[in-house]
Short mmCIF file of C-alpha atoms in Angstrom, two decimals:
data_model
loop_
_atom_site.label_atom_id
_atom_site.label_comp_id
_atom_site.label_asym_id
_atom_site.label_seq_id
_atom_site.Cartn_x
_atom_site.Cartn_y
_atom_site.Cartn_z
CA UNK A 11 -47.84 -14.12 -21.21
CA UNK A 12 -47.03 -11.13 -19.05
CA UNK A 13 -46.73 -13.31 -15.91
CA UNK A 14 -44.16 -15.55 -17.57
CA UNK A 15 -41.99 -12.57 -18.52
CA UNK A 16 -41.75 -11.47 -14.89
CA UNK A 17 -40.95 -15.02 -13.73
CA UNK A 18 -38.16 -15.38 -16.30
CA UNK A 19 -36.75 -11.93 -15.52
CA UNK A 20 -36.88 -12.70 -11.79
CA UNK A 21 -35.09 -16.01 -12.32
CA UNK A 22 -32.33 -14.36 -14.37
CA UNK A 23 -31.91 -11.60 -11.76
CA UNK A 24 -31.65 -14.20 -8.99
CA UNK A 25 -29.06 -16.20 -10.94
CA UNK A 26 -26.96 -13.08 -11.58
CA UNK A 27 -27.17 -12.16 -7.89
CA UNK A 28 -26.16 -15.66 -6.75
CA UNK A 29 -23.34 -16.07 -9.28
CA UNK A 30 -22.08 -12.52 -9.03
CA UNK A 31 -21.54 -10.23 -11.95
CA UNK A 32 -17.90 -9.88 -12.90
CA UNK A 33 -15.07 -10.50 -10.48
CA UNK A 34 -14.43 -8.41 -7.41
CA UNK A 35 -10.85 -7.37 -6.77
CA UNK A 36 -9.32 -8.16 -3.40
CA UNK A 37 -8.80 -5.27 -1.02
CA UNK A 38 -5.20 -4.04 -0.79
CA UNK A 39 -3.23 -5.53 2.11
CA UNK A 40 -2.58 -3.65 5.35
CA UNK A 41 0.69 -5.49 5.96
CA UNK A 42 3.82 -5.83 3.85
CA UNK A 43 5.53 -9.23 4.13
CA UNK A 44 9.10 -8.05 3.44
CA UNK A 45 11.48 -6.81 0.77
CA UNK A 46 10.06 -5.92 -2.61
CA UNK A 47 8.11 -3.52 -4.75
CA UNK A 48 4.41 -3.01 -3.97
CA UNK A 49 1.72 -1.07 -5.85
CA UNK A 50 -0.19 1.35 -3.62
CA UNK A 51 -3.93 0.84 -3.88
CA UNK A 52 -3.53 -2.58 -5.53
CA UNK A 53 -1.02 -4.56 -3.43
CA UNK A 54 -1.03 -2.41 -0.29
CA UNK A 55 -3.32 0.24 1.16
CA UNK A 56 -2.00 3.74 1.85
CA UNK A 57 -1.38 4.52 5.51
CA UNK A 58 1.26 4.62 8.24
CA UNK A 59 3.38 1.47 8.32
CA UNK A 60 5.93 0.31 10.89
CA UNK A 61 8.79 -2.14 10.58
CA UNK A 62 10.83 -3.57 13.46
CA UNK A 63 13.95 -2.22 11.74
CA UNK A 64 16.73 -3.74 9.68
CA UNK A 65 16.33 -7.47 9.15
CA UNK A 66 20.14 -7.75 8.92
CA UNK A 67 21.72 -5.33 11.44
CA UNK A 68 24.89 -5.14 9.31
CA UNK A 69 22.91 -3.21 6.66
CA UNK A 70 20.36 -0.39 6.86
CA UNK A 71 16.65 -0.68 6.20
CA UNK A 72 16.03 1.24 2.95
CA UNK A 73 12.65 2.29 1.59
CA UNK A 74 11.31 4.48 -1.22
CA UNK A 75 7.89 5.97 -1.93
CA UNK A 76 7.46 6.11 -5.71
CA UNK A 77 5.57 8.45 -8.06
CA UNK A 78 5.76 5.77 -10.78
CA UNK A 79 6.91 2.18 -11.02
CA UNK A 80 10.28 2.48 -12.80
CA UNK A 81 11.04 0.14 -15.69
CA UNK A 82 13.86 -2.32 -15.07
CA UNK A 83 16.10 -0.44 -17.51
CA UNK A 84 15.32 3.08 -16.22
CA UNK A 85 18.13 5.46 -17.13
CA UNK A 86 17.49 7.57 -14.02
CA UNK A 87 15.70 5.40 -11.42
CA UNK A 88 15.98 8.08 -8.71
CA UNK A 89 13.63 10.34 -10.68
CA UNK A 90 10.74 8.05 -9.69
CA UNK A 91 11.30 8.54 -5.94
CA UNK A 92 9.00 10.86 -3.97
CA UNK A 93 10.71 10.22 -0.61
CA UNK A 94 13.23 7.71 0.74
CA UNK A 95 15.32 6.83 3.76
CA UNK A 96 18.04 4.45 4.91
CA UNK A 97 18.26 3.82 8.63
CA UNK A 98 19.61 1.42 11.20
CA UNK A 99 17.27 2.67 13.94
CA UNK A 100 14.21 0.78 15.10
CA UNK A 101 11.33 0.93 14.69
CA UNK A 102 11.04 2.39 11.19
CA UNK A 103 7.86 4.24 10.25
CA UNK A 104 6.71 5.59 6.91
CA UNK A 105 3.56 7.32 5.70
CA UNK A 106 2.54 5.82 2.36
CA UNK A 107 0.24 8.39 0.77
CA UNK A 108 -2.76 7.69 -1.49
CA UNK A 109 -0.98 9.70 -4.20
CA UNK A 110 2.02 7.32 -4.15
CA UNK A 111 2.05 4.76 -6.95
CA UNK A 112 4.57 2.35 -5.43
CA UNK A 113 6.54 1.47 -2.32
CA UNK A 114 9.88 -0.35 -2.33
CA UNK A 115 11.63 -1.74 0.76
CA UNK A 116 14.93 -3.54 1.24
CA UNK A 117 16.25 -5.19 4.44
CA UNK A 118 13.35 -3.84 6.51
CA UNK A 119 11.56 -7.09 7.30
CA UNK A 120 7.78 -7.06 7.49
CA UNK A 121 5.65 -3.94 7.90
CA UNK A 122 2.29 -3.54 9.64
CA UNK A 123 -0.19 -0.71 9.25
CA UNK A 124 -0.47 1.49 12.33
CA UNK A 125 -3.63 3.28 13.43
CA UNK A 126 -3.81 6.86 12.23
CA UNK A 127 -2.95 9.41 14.93
CA UNK A 128 -5.76 11.64 16.14
CA UNK A 129 -5.90 15.08 14.51
CA UNK A 130 -3.87 17.59 16.51
CA UNK A 131 -4.20 20.72 14.44
CA UNK A 132 -0.47 20.76 13.65
CA UNK A 133 1.84 18.03 12.51
CA UNK A 134 5.27 18.57 11.10
CA UNK A 135 8.27 16.76 9.72
CA UNK A 136 9.65 15.92 13.16
CA UNK A 137 6.54 13.97 14.19
CA UNK A 138 6.63 10.36 15.42
CA UNK A 139 5.64 8.88 12.05
CA UNK A 140 8.74 9.43 9.95
CA UNK A 141 10.55 12.38 8.50
CA UNK A 142 9.50 12.01 4.89
CA UNK A 143 6.59 14.47 4.92
#
C-alpha cells in the first residue's frame, strides 16, 4: 500500500508541474507605445525612458509621473503628480521610479527604455536623463 501512495503523489506532483499552479502575470513592458496612462510595475517597468519628442510638432510632449492613479472625477488632479514636464525639444527622457504608481504621456509618441547609466558617485538635476529628479 505504501508504494501506491508514493506513485499517486508523484503523479499528482508531475501533473501540477506540467499544468502549472495558478497563472503567472506577464512582466511589465520596457516600451510605451504612445499616449495614455500606464501603471508602473504592472503595465510598464520602472527605468529611464526616451521618446523621439513631440509626435505633433505644433504641440508639446507632456508627461506626468503619478503618486496615485487619479479618478476620472478628481477635484484636484494635479495633487496626484510627483513630477511633470511639457517640452518641444527632442529627445525627451524621463526617469520613472519604482515608487511611482503611474505614468501619463500625451503627444510624445512611443517611448523605449534606455540602459541605466553607470554609477558616477554624483548625479544631479542637470544630468542627461531629465530634470525631474
